[in-house]
Amino acid sequence: MSADGCLFCRIGEGSEAASVVHADEIVVAFLDTAPVNHGHVLVAPRAHAVGLADLPDADGVQVWRVAHRIGAALRSDQAWSDGVNLHLSDGVAAGQSVEHVHLHVIPRWPEDGLRIVEDHPPGRPAREELDDVAARLRELTSC
């Protein structure tokens, strides 16, 4: 199932060129054409899903499983990386630039320049505030 004009759907169908690292019935993993570091991989479901809310659980499990294997492989050889980040942006506000859910597997090196956290985070919330937020999230999820 593909959405008209979706680049990642075309990659999953094989009608768009990509440097594929892994492919199975559910997901395709391919090299990012604008990599943060050498070996930066995107893992995407073949079925179109814009964000996490659209992603069937089974597809999400397979996305994670494949990303886990690729990340572990990158970590197994220091020639590939000193660390790995798994990163998923869900929505424009989160920095999602392709409207097809995908998980980045990013090889990392000290001083590679990638920043994911704030340099000056705001003050830490009190435990009572954290507990309140956790309770509200429990109401929204079945976790």
Coordinates of N, CA, C and O in Angstrom, one line a residue, residues 4-129:
D4 N 0.4 8.2 -2.8 CA 0.8 8.8 -4.1 C 2.0 9.8 -3.8 O 1.8 10.6 -2.9
G5 N 3.0 9.7 -4.5 CA 4.1 10.7 -4.4 C 5.1 10.4 -3.2 O 6.0 11.2 -3.0
C6 N 4.9 9.4 -2.4 CA 5.7 9.2 -1.2 C 7.0 8.6 -1.6 O 7.1 7.5 -2.1
L7 N 8.1 9.3 -1.4 CA 9.4 8.8 -1.7 C 9.7 7.4 -1.1 O 10.2 6.5 -1.7
F8 N 9.4 7.3 0.2 CA 9.8 6.1 1.0 C 8.9 4.9 0.5 O 9.4 3.8 0.5
C9 N 7.7 5.2 0.1 CA 6.8 4.1 -0.5 C 7.4 3.6 -1.8 O 7.5 2.4 -2.0
R10 N 7.9 4.6 -2.6 CA 8.5 4.2 -3.9 C 9.8 3.4 -3.6 O 10.1 2.4 -4.3
I11 N 10.6 3.7 -2.6 CA 11.8 2.9 -2.3 C 11.4 1.5 -1.8 O 11.9 0.6 -2.3
G12 N 10.3 1.5 -1.0 CA 9.8 0.2 -0.5 C 9.3 -0.7 -1.6 O 9.4 -1.9 -1.6
E13 N 8.7 -0.1 -2.7 CA 8.2 -0.8 -3.8 C 9.3 -1.2 -4.8 O 9.1 -2.0 -5.7
G14 N 10.5 -0.6 -4.7 CA 11.6 -0.8 -5.6 C 11.6 0.0 -6.9 O 12.4 -0.2 -7.8
S15 N 10.7 1.0 -6.9 CA 10.6 1.9 -8.1 C 11.5 3.2 -8.0 O 11.5 3.9 -8.9
E16 N 12.1 3.3 -6.8 CA 13.0 4.5 -6.6 C 14.3 3.9 -6.1 O 14.4 3.0 -5.3
A17 N 15.4 4.4 -6.7 CA 16.8 3.9 -6.3 C 17.1 4.2 -4.8 O 16.7 5.3 -4.3
A18 N 17.7 3.2 -4.2 CA 18.2 3.4 -2.8 C 19.3 2.4 -2.6 O 19.4 1.3 -3.2
S19 N 20.2 2.7 -1.7 CA 21.2 1.8 -1.3 C 20.7 1.0 -0.1 O 20.8 1.4 1.1
V20 N 20.2 -0.1 -0.4 CA 19.4 -0.9 0.6 C 20.4 -1.8 1.4 O 21.3 -2.4 0.9
V21 N 20.2 -1.7 2.7 CA 21.0 -2.4 3.7 C 20.2 -3.7 4.1 O 20.8 -4.7 4.4
H22 N 18.9 -3.6 4.2 CA 18.1 -4.7 4.6 C 16.7 -4.5 4.0 O 16.2 -3.4 3.9
A23 N 16.1 -5.6 3.6 CA 14.7 -5.6 3.1 C 14.0 -6.9 3.5 O 14.6 -8.0 3.4
D24 N 12.8 -6.8 3.9 CA 12.0 -7.9 4.2 C 10.5 -7.6 3.8 O 10.3 -6.5 3.2
E25 N 9.6 -8.4 4.1 CA 8.2 -8.1 3.7 C 7.6 -6.9 4.4 O 6.7 -6.2 3.8
I26 N 8.1 -6.5 5.5 CA 7.5 -5.4 6.3 C 8.3 -4.1 6.2 O 7.7 -3.0 6.1
V27 N 9.6 -4.2 6.2 CA 10.4 -2.9 6.2 C 11.5 -3.0 5.2 O 11.9 -4.0 4.7
V28 N 12.0 -1.8 4.9 CA 13.2 -1.6 4.1 C 14.1 -0.6 4.8 O 13.7 0.4 5.4
A29 N 15.4 -1.0 4.9 CA 16.4 -0.1 5.5 C 17.4 0.3 4.4 O 17.9 -0.6 3.7
F30 N 17.7 1.6 4.4 CA 18.5 2.1 3.3 C 19.4 3.3 3.8 O 19.0 3.9 4.8
L31 N 20.5 3.5 3.1 CA 21.3 4.6 3.5 C 20.7 6.0 3.3 O 20.0 6.2 2.2
D32 N 20.8 6.9 4.2 CA 20.3 8.3 4.1 C 21.2 9.0 3.0 O 22.4 8.9 3.0
T33 N 20.5 9.7 2.2 CA 21.3 10.4 1.1 C 21.8 11.8 1.6 O 22.6 12.4 0.9
A34 N 21.5 12.1 2.9 CA 22.1 13.3 3.5 C 22.5 12.9 4.9 O 21.9 13.3 5.9
P35 N 23.5 12.0 5.0 CA 23.9 11.4 6.2 C 24.5 12.3 7.2 O 25.3 13.2 6.9
V36 N 24.2 12.1 8.5 CA 24.9 12.8 9.6 C 26.4 12.3 9.6 O 27.3 13.0 9.7
N37 N 26.5 10.9 9.5 CA 27.8 10.3 9.5 C 27.8 9.1 8.5 O 26.7 8.6 8.2
H38 N 28.9 8.7 8.1 CA 29.1 7.5 7.2 C 28.4 6.3 7.8 O 28.6 6.0 8.9
G39 N 27.4 5.7 7.0 CA 26.7 4.6 7.5 C 25.3 4.9 8.1 O 24.7 4.0 8.7
H40 N 24.9 6.1 8.0 CA 23.6 6.6 8.6 C 22.5 5.9 7.8 O 22.3 6.0 6.6
V41 N 21.6 5.1 8.5 CA 20.6 4.3 7.9 C 19.2 4.7 8.3 O 19.0 5.1 9.4
L42 N 18.3 4.7 7.4 CA 16.9 4.9 7.7 C 16.1 3.6 7.6 O 16.3 2.8 6.6
V43 N 15.3 3.3 8.6 CA 14.5 2.0 8.6 C 13.0 2.5 8.5 O 12.5 3.2 9.3
A44 N 12.3 2.1 7.4 CA 11.0 2.5 7.2 C 10.1 1.3 6.9 O 10.5 0.4 6.2
P45 N 8.8 1.4 7.3 CA 7.9 0.3 6.9 C 7.6 0.4 5.4 O 7.6 1.6 4.9
R46 N 7.3 -0.7 4.8 CA 6.9 -0.6 3.4 C 5.5 0.0 3.2 O 5.3 0.8 2.3
A47 N 4.6 -0.3 4.2 CA 3.3 0.3 4.1 C 3.3 1.7 4.6 O 4.0 2.0 5.5
H48 N 2.6 2.6 3.9 CA 2.6 4.0 4.2 C 2.0 4.3 5.6 O 0.9 3.8 5.9
A49 N 2.8 5.0 6.4 CA 2.3 5.5 7.7 C 3.0 6.8 7.9 O 4.2 6.9 7.9
V50 N 2.2 7.9 8.0 CA 2.8 9.2 8.2 C 3.6 9.3 9.5 O 4.7 9.8 9.6
G51 N 2.9 8.9 10.6 CA 3.5 9.0 11.9 C 3.3 7.8 12.8 O 2.6 6.8 12.3
L52 N 3.7 7.9 14.0 CA 3.5 6.8 14.9 C 2.1 6.3 15.1 O 1.8 5.1 15.2
A53 N 1.1 7.3 15.1 CA -0.3 6.9 15.3 C -0.8 6.1 14.1 O -1.8 5.4 14.3
D54 N -0.2 6.2 13.0 CA -0.6 5.5 11.8 C 0.1 4.1 11.6 O -0.3 3.4 10.7
L55 N 1.1 3.9 12.4 CA 1.9 2.7 12.3 C 1.4 1.5 13.1 O 1.2 1.6 14.3
P56 N 1.0 0.4 12.4 CA 0.5 -0.8 13.1 C 1.6 -1.3 14.0 O 2.8 -1.2 13.7
D57 N 1.3 -1.8 15.2 CA 2.2 -2.3 16.1 C 3.2 -3.3 15.5 O 4.4 -3.2 15.8
A58 N 2.7 -4.2 14.8 CA 3.6 -5.3 14.2 C 4.7 -4.6 13.3 O 5.8 -5.0 13.3
D59 N 4.3 -3.6 12.5 CA 5.3 -2.9 11.7 C 6.3 -2.2 12.5 O 7.5 -2.1 12.2
G60 N 5.8 -1.5 13.6 CA 6.7 -0.8 14.5 C 7.7 -1.7 15.2 O 8.9 -1.4 15.3
V61 N 7.2 -2.9 15.5 CA 8.1 -3.9 16.1 C 9.2 -4.3 15.1 O 10.4 -4.4 15.5
Q62 N 8.9 -4.5 13.9 CA 9.9 -4.9 12.9 C 10.8 -3.7 12.6 O 12.0 -4.0 12.4
V63 N 10.3 -2.5 12.5 CA 11.2 -1.3 12.4 C 12.2 -1.3 13.5 O 13.4 -1.2 13.2
W64 N 11.8 -1.5 14.7 CA 12.7 -1.5 15.8 C 13.7 -2.7 15.8 O 14.9 -2.5 16.0
R65 N 13.2 -3.8 15.4 CA 14.0 -5.0 15.4 C 15.2 -4.9 14.4 O 16.3 -5.1 14.7
V66 N 14.8 -4.3 13.2 CA 15.9 -4.1 12.2 C 16.8 -3.0 12.6 O 18.0 -3.2 12.4
A67 N 16.3 -1.9 13.1 CA 17.2 -0.9 13.6 C 18.1 -1.4 14.7 O 19.3 -1.0 14.7
H68 N 17.6 -2.2 15.6 CA 18.4 -2.8 16.6 C 19.6 -3.6 16.1 O 20.7 -3.5 16.5
R69 N 19.3 -4.4 15.1 CA 20.3 -5.3 14.5 C 21.4 -4.4 13.8 O 22.6 -4.7 13.9
I70 N 20.9 -3.4 13.0 CA 21.9 -2.5 12.3 C 22.7 -1.8 13.3 O 24.0 -1.7 13.2
G71 N 22.1 -1.2 14.4 CA 22.8 -0.5 15.4 C 23.9 -1.4 16.1 O 25.0 -0.9 16.3
A72 N 23.5 -2.6 16.4 CA 24.4 -3.5 17.1 C 25.6 -3.9 16.2 O 26.7 -3.9 16.6
A73 N 25.3 -4.0 14.9 CA 26.4 -4.3 13.9 C 27.3 -3.1 13.8 O 28.5 -3.3 13.8
L74 N 26.8 -1.9 13.8 CA 27.7 -0.7 13.7 C 28.5 -0.6 15.0 O 29.7 -0.2 14.9
R75 N 28.0 -1.0 16.1 CA 28.7 -0.9 17.4 C 29.7 -2.1 17.5 O 30.7 -2.0 18.3
S76 N 29.6 -3.1 16.8 CA 30.4 -4.3 16.9 C 31.8 -4.1 16.3 O 32.7 -4.9 16.6
D77 N 32.0 -3.0 15.5 CA 33.3 -2.8 14.9 C 33.6 -1.3 15.0 O 32.9 -0.4 14.4
Q78 N 34.6 -0.9 15.7 CA 35.0 0.5 16.0 C 35.3 1.2 14.7 O 35.3 2.4 14.7
A79 N 35.5 0.5 13.6 CA 35.8 1.2 12.3 C 34.5 1.9 11.9 O 34.5 2.8 11.1
W80 N 33.3 1.4 12.3 CA 32.0 2.0 11.9 C 31.6 3.1 12.9 O 31.0 4.1 12.4
S81 N 31.8 2.9 14.2 CA 31.3 3.9 15.1 C 31.8 3.7 16.5 O 32.2 2.6 16.9
D82 N 31.7 4.8 17.3 CA 32.0 4.7 18.7 C 30.7 4.6 19.5 O 30.7 4.5 20.7
G83 N 29.6 4.9 18.9 CA 28.3 4.9 19.5 C 27.2 4.9 18.4 O 27.5 5.1 17.2
V84 N 26.0 4.8 18.8 CA 24.9 4.8 17.8 C 23.7 5.6 18.5 O 23.4 5.4 19.7
N85 N 23.0 6.4 17.7 CA 21.8 7.0 18.1 C 20.7 6.4 17.3 O 20.8 6.3 16.1
L86 N 19.5 6.1 17.9 CA 18.3 5.7 17.2 C 17.4 6.9 17.4 O 17.2 7.4 18.5
H87 N 16.9 7.5 16.3 CA 16.1 8.7 16.4 C 14.9 8.7 15.4 O 15.1 8.3 14.3
L88 N 13.8 9.1 16.0 CA 12.6 9.1 15.2 C 11.9 10.5 15.4 O 11.6 10.8 16.6
S89 N 11.6 11.2 14.4 CA 10.9 12.5 14.5 C 9.5 12.2 14.0 O 9.2 11.8 12.9
D90 N 8.5 12.5 14.9 CA 7.1 12.3 14.6 C 6.4 13.7 14.5 O 6.1 14.3 15.5
G91 N 6.2 14.2 13.3 CA 5.6 15.4 13.1 C 6.5 16.6 12.7 O 7.7 16.5 13.1
V92 N 6.0 17.6 12.1 CA 6.8 18.7 11.6 C 7.5 19.4 12.8 O 8.7 19.7 12.8
A93 N 6.8 19.6 13.9 CA 7.4 20.2 15.1 C 8.5 19.4 15.7 O 9.4 20.0 16.3
A94 N 8.6 18.1 15.4 CA 9.7 17.3 15.9 C 10.8 17.2 14.8 O 11.8 16.6 15.1
G95 N 10.6 17.8 13.7 CA 11.7 17.8 12.7 C 11.5 16.8 11.6 O 12.4 16.5 10.8
Q96 N 10.3 16.1 11.5 CA 10.1 15.1 10.5 C 10.0 15.8 9.1 O 9.2 16.7 8.9
S97 N 10.9 15.4 8.2 CA 10.9 16.1 6.9 C 10.3 15.2 5.8 O 10.0 15.8 4.7
V98 N 10.1 14.0 6.0 CA 9.5 13.1 5.0 C 8.2 12.5 5.7 O 8.3 11.9 6.8
E99 N 7.1 12.7 5.1 CA 5.8 12.2 5.7 C 5.6 10.7 5.6 O 4.6 10.3 5.0
H100 N 6.5 10.0 6.1 CA 6.5 8.5 6.1 C 7.4 8.2 7.3 O 8.6 8.5 7.3
V101 N 6.8 7.5 8.3 CA 7.5 7.2 9.5 C 8.8 6.5 9.2 O 8.8 5.6 8.4
H102 N 9.9 6.8 9.9 CA 11.2 6.1 9.7 C 12.0 6.4 10.9 O 12.0 7.4 11.6
L103 N 12.9 5.4 11.2 CA 13.8 5.4 12.3 C 15.2 5.6 11.8 O 15.7 4.8 11.0
H104 N 15.9 6.6 12.3 CA 17.3 6.8 11.9 C 18.2 6.0 12.8 O 18.0 5.9 14.0
V105 N 19.1 5.3 12.2 CA 20.2 4.6 12.9 C 21.5 5.4 12.5 O 22.0 5.3 11.4
I106 N 22.0 6.1 13.5 CA 23.1 7.1 13.2 C 24.4 6.7 13.9 O 24.4 6.7 15.1
P107 N 25.4 6.3 13.1 CA 26.7 6.0 13.8 C 27.2 7.3 14.4 O 27.1 8.3 13.7
R108 N 27.9 7.2 15.5 CA 28.4 8.4 16.2 C 29.8 8.3 16.5 O 30.4 7.2 16.8
W109 N 30.4 9.4 16.5 CA 31.9 9.6 16.8 C 32.0 10.8 17.8 O 31.2 11.7 17.7
P110 N 32.9 10.7 18.7 CA 33.1 11.9 19.6 C 33.4 13.1 18.7 O 34.1 13.0 17.7
E111 N 32.8 14.2 19.1 CA 33.0 15.5 18.4 C 32.5 15.5 17.0 O 33.1 16.2 16.2
D112 N 31.5 14.7 16.7 CA 31.0 14.7 15.3 C 30.1 15.9 15.0 O 29.7 16.1 13.9
G113 N 29.8 16.6 16.0 CA 29.0 17.8 15.9 C 27.5 17.7 16.0 O 26.8 18.7 16.1
L114 N 26.9 16.5 16.0 CA 25.5 16.3 16.2 C 25.1 16.6 17.6 O 25.7 16.0 18.5
R115 N 24.1 17.4 17.8 CA 23.5 17.7 19.1 C 22.0 17.3 19.1 O 21.3 17.8 18.2
I116 N 21.6 16.5 20.0 CA 20.2 16.1 20.2 C 19.6 16.7 21.4 O 18.4 16.9 21.5
V117 N 20.4 17.1 22.4 CA 19.9 17.7 23.6 C 20.3 19.1 23.7 O 21.2 19.6 23.0
E118 N 19.6 19.9 24.5 CA 19.8 21.3 24.7 C 21.2 21.5 25.5 O 21.5 20.7 26.4
D119 N 21.9 22.5 25.1 CA 23.1 22.9 25.9 C 22.7 23.4 27.3 O 23.5 23.2 28.2
H120 N 21.6 24.1 27.4 CA 21.2 24.7 28.6 C 19.7 24.4 28.9 O 18.8 25.1 28.7
P121 N 19.5 23.1 29.4 CA 18.1 22.7 29.6 C 17.5 23.5 30.7 O 18.2 24.0 31.6
P122 N 16.1 23.6 30.7 CA 15.4 24.4 31.7 C 15.6 23.6 33.0 O 16.0 22.4 33.1
G123 N 15.2 24.2 34.1 CA 15.3 23.6 35.4 C 14.5 22.3 35.5 O 13.6 22.1 34.7
R124 N 14.9 21.4 36.4 CA 14.3 20.1 36.5 C 13.0 20.3 37.3 O 12.9 21.0 38.3
P125 N 11.9 19.6 36.8 CA 10.6 19.7 37.4 C 10.6 18.9 38.8 O 11.4 18.0 39.0
A126 N 9.8 19.4 39.7 CA 9.6 18.7 41.0 C 9.0 17.3 40.7 O 8.3 17.1 39.8
R127 N 9.2 16.4 41.7 CA 8.7 15.0 41.6 C 7.2 15.0 41.4 O 6.6 14.3 40.7
E128 N 6.5 15.9 42.2 CA 5.0 16.0 42.1 C 4.6 16.3 40.7 O 3.6 15.7 40.2
E129 N 5.3 17.2 40.0 CA 4.9 17.6 38.6 C 5.2 16.4 37.7 O 4.4 16.0 36.8

